Short mmCIF file of C-alpha atoms and ligand atoms in Angstrom, two decimals:
data_model
loop_
_atom_site.label_atom_id
_atom_site.label_comp_id
_atom_site.label_asym_id
_atom_site.label_seq_id
_atom_site.Cartn_x
_atom_site.Cartn_y
_atom_site.Cartn_z
CA MET V 1230 31.03 -6.00 -56.55
CA LYS V 1231 31.65 -2.40 -57.55
CA ILE V 1232 30.04 0.64 -55.91
CA ILE V 1233 29.58 4.09 -57.41
CA VAL V 1234 28.25 7.02 -55.40
CA ASP V 1235 27.01 10.30 -56.85
CA GLN V 1236 27.92 13.09 -54.42
CA ASP V 1237 25.89 15.65 -56.41
CA LYS V 1238 22.70 13.67 -55.91
CA CYS V 1239 23.37 12.78 -52.25
CA VAL V 1240 21.07 14.58 -49.78
CA ALA V 1241 23.16 13.67 -46.72
CA SER V 1242 20.56 11.44 -45.11
CA GLY V 1243 23.10 8.92 -43.82
CA GLN V 1244 20.83 5.92 -44.54
CA CYS V 1245 23.73 4.20 -46.30
CA VAL V 1246 25.97 4.51 -43.24
CA THR V 1247 23.28 3.01 -41.05
CA ALA V 1248 23.04 0.09 -43.51
CA ALA V 1249 26.79 -0.51 -44.06
CA ASP V 1250 29.11 1.57 -41.89
CA THR V 1251 32.31 -0.11 -43.03
CA VAL V 1252 31.59 0.89 -46.62
CA PHE V 1253 29.98 4.33 -46.39
CA ASP V 1254 30.67 7.42 -44.29
CA GLN V 1255 29.60 11.06 -44.39
CA ARG V 1256 31.75 14.18 -44.60
CA ASP V 1257 31.90 15.98 -41.26
CA GLU V 1258 31.17 19.41 -42.72
CA ASP V 1259 28.10 18.75 -44.88
CA GLY V 1260 27.11 15.11 -44.43
CA ILE V 1261 27.72 14.18 -48.08
CA VAL V 1262 28.50 10.50 -48.67
CA VAL V 1263 32.09 9.23 -48.85
CA LEU V 1264 32.94 5.77 -50.05
CA LEU V 1265 35.37 4.01 -47.72
CA THR V 1266 36.00 1.22 -50.23
CA ASP V 1267 34.59 0.75 -53.74
CA ASN V 1268 35.11 -2.99 -53.75
CA PRO V 1269 34.10 -4.40 -50.35
CA SER V 1270 34.30 -8.05 -49.41
CA PRO V 1271 31.50 -10.26 -50.76
CA GLU V 1272 29.93 -10.94 -47.34
CA LEU V 1273 28.93 -7.25 -47.25
CA ALA V 1274 26.90 -7.58 -50.47
CA ALA V 1275 23.53 -7.75 -48.72
CA ASP V 1276 24.26 -4.65 -46.61
CA VAL V 1277 25.53 -2.71 -49.62
CA HIS V 1278 22.45 -3.58 -51.66
CA GLN V 1279 20.32 -2.55 -48.70
CA ALA V 1280 22.14 0.82 -48.62
CA ALA V 1281 21.50 1.36 -52.33
CA ALA V 1282 17.85 0.40 -51.89
CA VAL V 1283 17.18 2.79 -48.99
CA CYS V 1284 19.20 5.74 -50.29
CA PRO V 1285 16.49 8.40 -50.74
CA ALA V 1286 18.46 10.16 -53.48
CA LEU V 1287 19.26 7.11 -55.63
CA ALA V 1288 22.87 8.18 -55.27
CA ILE V 1289 24.32 4.67 -54.93
CA VAL V 1290 24.77 2.21 -57.79
CA VAL V 1291 26.04 -1.33 -57.15
CA GLU V 1292 27.38 -3.48 -59.96
CA ASP V 1293 27.73 -7.15 -59.07
CA MET G 98 1.82 -16.11 -56.21
CA SER G 99 1.60 -13.05 -58.49
CA THR G 100 1.81 -9.47 -57.20
CA LEU G 101 0.07 -6.35 -58.49
CA ILE G 102 1.38 -2.98 -57.33
CA ILE G 103 -0.91 0.04 -57.67
CA GLY G 104 1.10 3.28 -57.89
CA ALA G 105 4.38 3.37 -59.84
CA SER G 106 6.49 5.73 -57.78
CA ALA G 107 8.94 5.56 -54.85
CA ALA G 108 7.06 2.99 -52.77
CA GLY G 109 5.74 1.00 -55.74
CA LEU G 110 9.11 0.64 -57.44
CA ALA G 111 10.84 -0.15 -54.13
CA THR G 112 8.33 -2.95 -53.54
CA LEU G 113 9.16 -4.40 -56.94
CA GLU G 114 12.93 -4.10 -56.44
CA SER G 115 12.80 -5.61 -52.94
CA LEU G 116 10.69 -8.53 -54.09
CA ARG G 117 13.23 -9.36 -56.77
CA ARG G 118 16.06 -9.06 -54.24
CA HIS G 119 14.18 -11.65 -52.15
CA ASN G 120 14.39 -13.91 -55.23
CA TYR G 121 10.64 -13.66 -55.68
CA ASP G 122 10.28 -14.80 -59.29
CA ALA G 123 6.51 -14.79 -59.76
CA PRO G 124 4.89 -12.29 -62.16
CA ILE G 125 4.78 -8.68 -60.95
CA THR G 126 2.66 -5.94 -62.52
CA LEU G 127 2.99 -2.23 -61.78
CA LEU G 128 0.04 0.02 -62.53
CA GLY G 129 0.58 3.80 -62.53
CA ALA G 130 -1.73 6.75 -63.08
CA GLU G 131 0.97 8.98 -64.54
CA PRO G 132 2.43 8.39 -68.02
CA ASP G 133 6.05 8.90 -66.88
CA LEU G 134 8.48 6.20 -65.84
CA PRO G 135 8.81 6.25 -62.03
CA TYR G 136 10.58 9.46 -60.98
CA ASP G 137 11.63 11.05 -57.71
CA ARG G 138 9.55 13.79 -56.07
CA PRO G 139 11.87 15.63 -53.61
CA PRO G 140 13.85 17.38 -56.40
CA LEU G 141 10.58 18.78 -57.83
CA SER G 142 10.51 21.60 -55.27
CA LYS G 143 14.29 22.04 -55.29
CA HIS G 144 16.76 21.54 -58.20
CA TYR G 145 14.22 20.57 -60.84
CA LEU G 146 12.14 23.70 -60.22
CA ALA G 147 15.19 25.95 -60.49
CA THR G 148 16.54 24.69 -63.82
CA THR G 149 15.44 23.78 -67.31
CA ASN G 150 16.94 20.29 -67.10
CA PRO G 151 14.88 17.17 -67.78
CA HIS G 152 14.02 15.06 -64.75
CA PRO G 153 15.70 11.66 -64.72
CA ALA G 154 13.71 8.52 -63.95
CA LEU G 155 14.15 6.93 -60.51
CA ARG G 156 16.10 4.15 -62.19
CA PRO G 157 17.53 3.89 -65.73
CA GLU G 158 15.30 2.11 -68.27
CA GLN G 159 17.69 -0.82 -68.56
CA HIS G 160 17.53 -1.39 -64.80
CA LEU G 161 13.71 -1.33 -64.96
CA ALA G 162 13.76 -3.83 -67.82
CA ASN G 163 15.99 -6.16 -65.77
CA LEU G 164 13.33 -6.28 -63.05
CA ASN G 165 11.23 -8.33 -65.41
CA ALA G 166 7.88 -6.76 -64.52
CA THR G 167 4.91 -5.56 -66.55
CA PHE G 168 4.36 -1.79 -66.41
CA HIS G 169 0.96 -0.32 -67.24
CA LEU G 170 1.52 3.44 -67.07
CA GLY G 171 -0.99 6.24 -67.61
CA ASP G 172 -3.84 3.99 -66.52
CA PRO G 173 -5.17 4.69 -63.00
CA ALA G 174 -6.97 2.08 -60.94
CA VAL G 175 -10.59 3.10 -60.48
CA ALA G 176 -11.91 0.30 -58.27
CA LEU G 177 -10.74 -2.58 -56.09
CA ASP G 178 -12.63 -5.68 -55.00
CA ALA G 179 -10.52 -6.72 -52.01
CA ALA G 180 -12.25 -10.09 -51.50
CA ARG G 181 -11.54 -11.12 -55.11
CA ARG G 182 -8.24 -9.19 -55.26
CA THR G 183 -9.34 -7.63 -58.51
CA VAL G 184 -8.56 -4.13 -59.77
CA HIS G 185 -10.38 -2.26 -62.52
CA THR G 186 -8.57 0.49 -64.41
CA ALA G 187 -9.66 3.64 -66.24
CA SER G 188 -8.86 2.13 -69.64
CA GLY G 189 -11.01 -0.93 -68.88
CA ARG G 190 -8.37 -3.45 -67.78
CA THR G 191 -9.30 -6.03 -65.15
CA LEU G 192 -6.28 -7.25 -63.19
CA THR G 193 -6.17 -9.93 -60.49
CA ALA G 194 -3.27 -11.13 -58.35
CA ASP G 195 -2.50 -13.12 -55.21
CA ASN G 196 -1.03 -10.03 -53.59
CA ILE G 197 -2.05 -6.44 -54.16
CA VAL G 198 0.16 -3.62 -52.87
CA ILE G 199 -1.38 -0.15 -52.60
CA THR G 200 1.17 2.67 -53.08
CA THR G 201 -0.98 5.47 -54.49
CA GLY G 202 0.48 8.32 -52.41
CA LEU G 203 -1.33 11.60 -51.95
CA THR G 204 -3.50 14.10 -53.79
CA PRO G 205 -2.84 17.81 -53.09
CA ARG G 206 -5.51 19.79 -51.23
CA LYS G 207 -6.97 22.86 -52.85
CA LEU G 208 -8.57 26.02 -51.50
CA PRO G 209 -12.29 25.72 -50.87
CA ASN G 210 -14.07 26.65 -54.13
CA GLN G 211 -10.78 26.88 -56.05
CA GLN G 212 -11.56 27.60 -59.70
CA PRO G 213 -9.26 26.48 -62.51
CA LEU G 214 -7.27 29.63 -63.37
CA THR G 215 -4.11 30.18 -65.39
CA GLY G 216 -1.18 30.86 -63.06
CA VAL G 217 -2.49 28.78 -60.14
CA HIS G 218 -0.47 25.69 -59.26
CA VAL G 219 -0.28 22.75 -56.90
CA LEU G 220 2.93 20.71 -56.69
CA ARG G 221 2.87 16.94 -56.48
CA THR G 222 3.66 15.51 -59.91
CA LEU G 223 6.32 16.04 -62.54
CA ALA G 224 3.65 17.63 -64.74
CA ASP G 225 2.79 20.04 -61.90
CA ALA G 226 6.45 20.98 -61.45
CA THR G 227 7.02 21.47 -65.18
CA ALA G 228 4.02 23.77 -65.44
CA LEU G 229 5.09 25.73 -62.35
CA ARG G 230 8.67 26.23 -63.47
CA GLU G 231 7.55 27.46 -66.87
CA ASP G 232 5.64 30.19 -65.05
CA LEU G 233 8.46 30.92 -62.60
CA LEU G 234 11.06 31.13 -65.34
CA ALA G 235 8.87 33.34 -67.53
CA ARG G 236 10.43 36.77 -67.98
CA SER G 237 8.42 39.56 -69.53
CA ALA G 238 6.21 36.98 -71.12
CA GLY G 239 2.62 37.94 -71.79
CA ASP G 240 1.35 40.02 -68.93
CA ILE G 241 4.30 39.09 -66.72
CA THR G 242 6.41 42.22 -66.99
CA THR G 243 8.60 42.31 -63.88
CA ASP G 244 12.09 40.75 -63.60
CA GLY G 245 10.47 37.63 -62.31
CA PRO G 246 6.80 37.07 -61.63
CA ARG G 247 5.25 38.01 -58.31
CA VAL G 248 4.53 34.75 -56.54
CA VAL G 249 2.25 34.10 -53.60
CA VAL G 250 2.81 30.75 -51.90
CA VAL G 251 -0.23 29.67 -49.88
CA GLY G 252 0.93 27.26 -47.19
CA ASP G 253 3.51 27.39 -44.41
CA GLY G 254 4.54 23.71 -44.26
CA VAL G 255 7.60 21.99 -45.73
CA LEU G 256 6.45 22.28 -49.34
CA GLY G 257 5.40 25.94 -49.03
CA GLY G 258 8.76 26.81 -47.47
CA GLU G 259 10.74 24.99 -50.15
CA VAL G 260 8.79 26.47 -53.06
CA ALA G 261 9.09 29.98 -51.60
CA ALA G 262 12.87 29.50 -51.24
CA THR G 263 13.34 28.14 -54.75
CA ALA G 264 11.16 30.83 -56.36
CA ARG G 265 13.02 33.55 -54.45
CA GLY G 266 16.31 32.02 -55.56
CA LEU G 267 15.13 32.47 -59.15
CA GLY G 268 14.62 36.18 -58.55
CA CYS G 269 10.86 36.16 -58.12
CA GLU G 270 9.16 38.47 -55.64
CA VAL G 271 7.73 36.01 -53.13
CA VAL G 272 5.11 36.32 -50.42
CA LEU G 273 4.44 33.28 -48.22
CA VAL G 274 1.01 33.23 -46.57
CA GLY G 275 -0.13 30.74 -43.97
CA PRO G 276 -2.23 30.35 -40.85
CA GLN G 277 0.57 29.29 -38.48
CA ARG G 278 2.76 31.59 -36.39
CA GLY G 279 5.82 30.57 -38.40
CA VAL G 280 6.99 28.35 -41.24
CA LEU G 281 6.75 24.72 -40.01
CA TRP G 282 5.68 25.95 -36.55
CA GLY G 283 3.25 23.11 -35.95
CA GLN G 284 5.90 20.51 -36.76
CA LEU G 285 9.12 22.02 -35.40
CA GLY G 286 8.03 24.54 -32.77
CA GLU G 287 9.02 28.09 -31.90
CA VAL G 288 12.84 27.94 -31.87
CA VAL G 289 13.45 26.29 -35.24
CA SER G 290 10.44 27.89 -36.90
CA GLY G 291 11.76 31.26 -35.75
CA LEU G 292 15.18 30.57 -37.28
CA LEU G 293 13.57 29.45 -40.54
CA GLY G 294 11.56 32.65 -40.61
CA GLU G 295 14.82 34.61 -40.30
CA VAL G 296 16.32 32.66 -43.21
CA HIS G 297 13.35 33.48 -45.43
CA GLY G 298 13.21 37.10 -44.27
CA ALA G 299 16.93 37.69 -44.86
CA ALA G 300 16.60 36.30 -48.39
CA GLY G 301 13.76 38.68 -49.14
CA VAL G 302 10.70 36.44 -48.84
CA GLU G 303 7.84 38.43 -47.36
CA LEU G 304 6.18 36.36 -44.64
CA ARG G 305 2.49 36.95 -44.00
CA LEU G 306 1.89 34.41 -41.28
CA GLY G 307 -1.04 33.97 -38.96
CA THR G 308 -3.20 34.89 -41.95
CA ALA G 309 -5.64 32.66 -43.76
CA VAL G 310 -6.37 32.99 -47.46
CA GLY G 311 -10.03 33.57 -48.27
CA GLY G 312 -9.80 32.99 -52.00
CA LEU G 313 -8.21 33.88 -55.30
CA THR G 314 -8.77 36.96 -57.43
CA ALA G 315 -8.76 36.75 -61.21
CA VAL G 316 -8.94 38.81 -64.37
CA GLY G 317 -10.22 37.08 -67.47
CA GLY G 318 -9.36 33.51 -66.50
CA ARG G 319 -5.88 34.38 -65.17
CA VAL G 320 -5.11 34.69 -61.48
CA SER G 321 -4.39 38.24 -60.30
CA GLY G 322 -3.71 37.52 -56.65
CA VAL G 323 -5.09 36.18 -53.39
CA GLU G 324 -7.55 37.70 -50.98
CA LEU G 325 -6.82 37.28 -47.28
CA VAL G 326 -9.56 36.69 -44.75
CA GLY G 327 -10.35 40.26 -43.72
CA GLY G 328 -10.31 41.55 -47.27
CA GLU G 329 -6.70 42.56 -48.00
CA GLN G 330 -5.54 41.61 -51.49
CA LEU G 331 -2.04 40.55 -52.52
CA ALA G 332 -1.26 40.87 -56.22
CA ALA G 333 0.43 37.92 -57.94
CA GLU G 334 1.00 36.48 -61.40
CA VAL G 335 1.68 33.05 -59.95
CA VAL G 336 -0.04 31.43 -56.96
CA VAL G 337 1.18 28.13 -55.51
CA VAL G 338 -1.34 26.33 -53.31
CA ALA G 339 0.66 24.17 -50.86
CA LEU G 340 -1.94 23.27 -48.28
CA GLY G 341 -0.87 19.70 -47.77
CA ALA G 342 -2.27 16.59 -49.39
CA ALA G 343 -4.69 13.79 -48.59
CA PRO G 344 -4.22 10.04 -49.17
CA ALA G 345 -5.23 9.04 -52.73
CA THR G 346 -7.91 6.56 -51.69
CA GLU G 347 -11.06 7.67 -53.56
CA TRP G 348 -10.66 4.64 -55.83
CA LEU G 349 -10.96 2.35 -52.78
CA GLN G 350 -14.55 3.34 -52.03
CA GLY G 351 -16.61 0.18 -51.79
CA SER G 352 -13.47 -2.01 -51.88
CA GLY G 353 -14.12 -3.57 -48.47
CA LEU G 354 -10.89 -2.11 -47.04
CA LYS G 355 -10.81 0.18 -44.03
CA VAL G 356 -9.85 3.67 -45.13
CA ALA G 357 -9.45 6.43 -42.51
CA ASP G 358 -6.82 9.07 -43.32
CA GLY G 359 -5.04 6.43 -45.39
CA VAL G 360 -5.30 2.69 -45.90
CA VAL G 361 -5.44 1.22 -42.39
CA CYS G 362 -2.96 -1.64 -41.91
CA ASP G 363 -1.66 -3.89 -39.13
CA GLU G 364 1.96 -4.06 -37.88
CA TRP G 365 2.92 -6.03 -40.99
CA CYS G 366 1.45 -3.33 -43.29
CA ARG G 367 -1.37 -5.69 -44.25
CA ALA G 368 -4.71 -4.08 -45.06
CA GLY G 369 -6.61 -7.31 -45.78
CA GLU G 370 -6.05 -10.89 -46.93
CA GLY G 371 -3.30 -10.55 -49.57
CA ILE G 372 -3.63 -6.75 -49.58
CA TRP G 373 -0.81 -4.47 -48.43
CA ALA G 374 0.00 -0.77 -48.40
CA ALA G 375 3.22 1.26 -48.28
CA GLY G 376 4.36 4.86 -48.56
CA ASP G 377 2.44 8.09 -48.03
CA VAL G 378 -0.95 6.36 -48.44
CA ALA G 379 -0.43 3.74 -45.69
CA ARG G 380 -1.58 4.23 -42.08
CA TRP G 381 -0.24 1.28 -40.18
CA TRP G 382 0.04 0.13 -36.57
CA HIS G 383 3.50 1.10 -35.27
CA GLY G 384 4.05 -1.44 -32.51
CA GLY G 385 6.85 0.56 -30.88
CA LEU G 386 4.69 3.67 -30.58
CA ASN G 387 1.49 1.71 -29.96
CA ARG G 388 -0.58 3.71 -32.37
CA LEU G 389 -1.54 4.12 -35.99
CA LEU G 390 0.92 6.26 -37.90
CA ARG G 391 1.10 7.63 -41.43
CA LEU G 392 4.30 9.25 -42.70
CA GLU G 393 4.78 11.51 -45.69
CA ASN G 394 8.47 11.25 -46.40
CA ARG G 395 10.83 9.77 -48.89
CA THR G 396 12.72 7.24 -46.79
CA ASN G 397 9.48 5.82 -45.41
CA ALA G 398 8.38 4.97 -48.95
CA SER G 399 11.43 2.74 -49.57
CA GLU G 400 11.64 1.27 -46.07
CA GLN G 401 7.97 0.40 -45.77
CA ALA G 402 7.99 -1.08 -49.26
CA ALA G 403 10.93 -3.28 -48.25
CA VAL G 404 8.92 -4.58 -45.29
CA VAL G 405 5.90 -5.33 -47.47
CA ALA G 406 8.14 -7.17 -49.92
CA ALA G 407 9.67 -9.25 -47.10
CA ASN G 408 6.19 -10.16 -45.85
CA ILE G 409 5.04 -11.19 -49.33
CA ALA G 410 8.24 -13.19 -49.82
CA GLY G 411 7.51 -15.17 -46.67
CA GLN G 412 9.74 -13.41 -44.13
CA PRO G 413 7.26 -11.94 -41.63
CA THR G 414 8.56 -8.50 -40.59
CA LYS G 415 6.93 -5.80 -38.48
CA TYR G 416 7.43 -2.20 -39.53
CA GLU G 417 8.73 -0.05 -36.65
CA PRO G 418 10.92 2.68 -38.15
CA ILE G 419 12.34 5.83 -36.62
CA PRO G 420 10.79 8.41 -38.95
CA TYR G 421 13.19 10.64 -40.88
CA PHE G 422 12.83 13.58 -43.22
CA TRP G 423 14.98 16.37 -44.58
CA THR G 424 14.18 19.72 -46.08
CA ASP G 425 16.43 22.19 -47.91
CA GLN G 426 15.44 25.86 -47.84
CA PHE G 427 17.95 28.27 -49.41
CA THR G 428 21.31 26.96 -48.15
CA THR G 429 19.87 25.63 -44.89
CA LYS G 430 19.70 21.86 -44.64
CA ILE G 431 17.43 20.48 -41.95
CA GLN G 432 17.33 16.80 -41.00
CA VAL G 433 14.83 15.37 -38.54
CA HIS G 434 14.89 11.92 -36.94
CA GLY G 435 11.94 10.90 -34.75
CA ILE G 436 8.65 12.70 -34.26
CA PRO G 437 9.12 16.30 -33.11
CA ALA G 438 6.29 18.29 -31.57
CA ALA G 439 5.65 22.01 -31.38
CA ASP G 440 5.29 21.84 -27.59
CA ALA G 441 8.42 19.75 -26.97
CA GLU G 442 11.29 21.20 -24.96
CA VAL G 443 14.16 22.03 -27.32
CA THR G 444 17.81 22.05 -26.23
CA VAL G 445 20.96 22.37 -28.30
CA ALA G 446 23.06 19.21 -27.88
CA GLU G 447 25.92 19.99 -30.27
CA GLY G 448 27.10 23.00 -32.26
CA SER G 449 25.50 26.38 -31.69
CA ILE G 450 22.53 28.38 -32.86
CA ASP G 451 24.75 31.45 -33.28
CA GLU G 452 26.82 29.63 -35.88
CA ARG G 453 23.64 28.29 -37.51
CA ARG G 454 25.06 24.80 -37.24
CA PHE G 455 23.60 22.65 -34.47
CA VAL G 456 21.86 19.48 -33.36
CA ALA G 457 18.79 19.95 -31.16
CA HIS G 458 17.01 17.45 -28.95
CA TYR G 459 13.21 17.55 -28.65
CA ARG G 460 12.00 16.26 -25.27
CA LYS G 461 8.52 15.39 -24.10
CA ASP G 462 7.79 14.08 -20.61
CA GLY G 463 11.56 13.86 -20.08
CA ARG G 464 12.09 11.56 -23.10
CA ILE G 465 13.88 12.51 -26.32
CA VAL G 466 11.28 12.19 -29.08
CA ALA G 467 13.26 13.73 -31.95
CA VAL G 468 16.66 15.07 -32.95
CA LEU G 469 16.91 17.89 -35.45
CA GLY G 470 20.00 18.97 -37.32
CA TRP G 471 20.55 22.43 -38.76
CA ASN G 472 23.37 22.25 -41.32
CA MET G 473 24.88 19.30 -39.45
CA PRO G 474 23.65 16.10 -41.15
CA LYS G 475 26.32 13.63 -40.08
CA GLN G 476 26.38 14.67 -36.44
CA THR G 477 22.59 14.59 -36.36
CA ARG G 478 22.52 11.00 -37.51
CA LEU G 479 24.87 10.08 -34.69
CA HIS G 480 22.32 11.48 -32.21
CA ARG G 481 19.70 9.14 -33.60
CA LYS G 482 20.85 6.55 -31.03
CA HIS G 483 19.00 8.54 -28.35
CA LEU G 484 15.77 7.50 -30.09
CA LEU G 485 16.41 3.78 -30.17
CA PRO G 486 14.35 1.71 -27.73
CA ALA G 487 16.42 1.08 -24.58
C1 FAD L 2365 7.56 18.47 -54.29
C2 FAD L 2365 7.84 17.47 -53.23
C3 FAD L 2365 9.01 17.56 -52.47
C4 FAD L 2365 9.30 16.62 -51.48
N1 FAD L 2365 10.45 16.76 -50.75
C5 FAD L 2365 10.74 15.84 -49.79
C6 FAD L 2365 11.93 15.95 -49.01
O1 FAD L 2365 12.72 16.88 -49.17
N2 FAD L 2365 12.18 15.01 -48.06
C7 FAD L 2365 11.33 13.96 -47.85
O2 FAD L 2365 11.60 13.13 -46.97
N3 FAD L 2365 10.19 13.82 -48.58
C8 FAD L 2365 9.88 14.75 -49.53
N4 FAD L 2365 8.72 14.62 -50.27
C9 FAD L 2365 7.83 13.49 -50.00
C10 FAD L 2365 8.19 12.25 -50.82
O3 FAD L 2365 8.39 12.59 -52.15
C11 FAD L 2365 7.05 11.25 -50.67
O4 FAD L 2365 7.01 10.84 -49.32
C12 FAD L 2365 7.22 10.03 -51.58
O5 FAD L 2365 7.17 10.40 -52.92
C13 FAD L 2365 6.14 9.01 -51.27
O6 FAD L 2365 6.20 7.96 -52.20
P1 FAD L 2365 4.90 7.09 -52.55
O7 FAD L 2365 5.36 6.13 -53.57
O8 FAD L 2365 4.28 6.62 -51.29
O9 FAD L 2365 3.84 8.12 -53.14
P2 FAD L 2365 3.94 9.01 -54.46
O10 FAD L 2365 5.36 9.36 -54.73
O11 FAD L 2365 2.95 10.10 -54.32
O12 FAD L 2365 3.47 8.02 -55.62
C14 FAD L 2365 2.17 7.56 -55.75
C15 FAD L 2365 1.96 7.21 -57.20
O13 FAD L 2365 0.71 6.56 -57.35
C16 FAD L 2365 0.06 7.06 -58.49
N5 FAD L 2365 -1.40 6.88 -58.31
C17 FAD L 2365 -2.26 7.63 -57.57
N6 FAD L 2365 -3.52 7.14 -57.67
C18 FAD L 2365 -3.45 6.07 -58.50
C19 FAD L 2365 -4.41 5.15 -58.99
N7 FAD L 2365 -5.70 5.23 -58.65
N8 FAD L 2365 -3.97 4.16 -59.82
C20 FAD L 2365 -2.67 4.05 -60.17
N9 FAD L 2365 -1.71 4.90 -59.73
C21 FAD L 2365 -2.10 5.89 -58.89
C22 FAD L 2365 0.48 8.49 -58.57
O14 FAD L 2365 0.34 8.99 -59.88
C23 FAD L 2365 1.93 8.41 -58.12
O15 FAD L 2365 2.81 8.24 -59.19
C24 FAD L 2365 8.41 15.56 -51.26
C25 FAD L 2365 7.22 15.46 -52.01
C26 FAD L 2365 6.94 16.39 -52.99
C27 FAD L 2365 5.68 16.28 -53.80
S1 SF4 L 2366 21.85 7.23 -48.24
FE1 SF4 L 2366 22.12 8.30 -50.17
S2 SF4 L 2366 21.51 10.41 -49.76
FE2 SF4 L 2366 21.86 9.43 -47.78
S3 SF4 L 2366 24.01 9.89 -47.30
FE3 SF4 L 2366 23.99 7.91 -48.32
S4 SF4 L 2366 24.31 8.40 -50.48
FE4 SF4 L 2366 23.73 10.31 -49.48
#
């Protein structure tokens, strides 16, 4: 699994952190997404896909 | 067990994607009124309006192709027979399916007796936004002779505020007219509405609030301004009517479904046997709040669609979200979790109003009903826990 986030598209909603908080975080100053790991363990796949699905800015792409 | 999705936008596409993630491999058809591939609406009042860039699709074409669905675009549904689960389209197609998902969104409201005039816009679709930005970006074109056109925005809600901010950012002279005491007053109350008013004022937007618009004025088929109730006229080359929008349900007349400010659904977002609704058009029973609710925001479209998909795929799920929306006006980023109310008690829980960076709690009857962040998105999300059921 490989994750790519687009910080220019991100609208700082934090939905991804709610879905997978060991993979995504937000910058303290402006809430923009930060990727904690771009290749998380396979058991997180469902949560990561959920994060990509609920991101309101389509800023997360997951390649299996 | 085929599925037919009516409305090919945020909620419609999310339904399709979620179904496939549930390994639902039956045929899925998406029917959309607009000719465009599914695209995202929030940028239409923000970045898209301020540039000349093309607007990307919600998902790349290859990704859409991998979803293995049939897309019929540019062909609106005109009638539904709920008992037979049959849809008729404008081009004459007749489509039936085991499950029908209604995701037709909203249609913008207009002024009473609004005539079609050049220079008058609503903003809901990509075509609307493209037409509006052409007018906003026009410099010295035709009879537009100022640096930027004079723009009157009619409407003091989220959309009116965003359009006013973007147009002002482009150098237009902007007047925002609306019946409320402040921008977003009815939704966010005095404190935050007051701060938003300051943001607009400082950036040079002229606020004419507490004023209703009586109608438009025109010269030879082109708008020349708006007339306020009471007779005063405001000159404008461009008028944006942002008076809110109503659920797009005209096509459901005679369908057998209950329609009342949206498609009325149960806790599972089911409107009838094998009929579901999601997104801006759906008014469903929120079990946690014990009432019918309809939300008009971007995250609701994806989340409600995911619940509908789970229910179709045989995993019964109730939909009980904490509502969330954001709005960007100039450089101010506002995030709201929960359901704020104008008469709620507002206290600052983190940060400070003086620094224009804070998280506020909205309380009613002693309970926190919403948290609002002003330029503090991450911290605001962390306050969301106050809204979770105990
Ligand atoms: C300019 C703008 C800015 C916004 N900004 C924000 C924001 O900052 N934050 C936020 O949270 N939300 C924002 N929103 C709201 C958000 O975009 C909507 O909540 C979201 O698009 C709802 O998705 P939907 O799929 O339910 O409806 P829609 O996106 O409206 O899609 C409905 C689709 O159904 C189609 N349709 C309608 N009738 C028929 C028919 N009879 N047959 C077939 N197809 C039909 C329509 O053409 C449309 O493509 C904004 C909306 C707009 C317009
Ligand atoms: S869900 Fe999307 S928009 Fe929200 S913080 Fe994460 S990447 Fe950004």
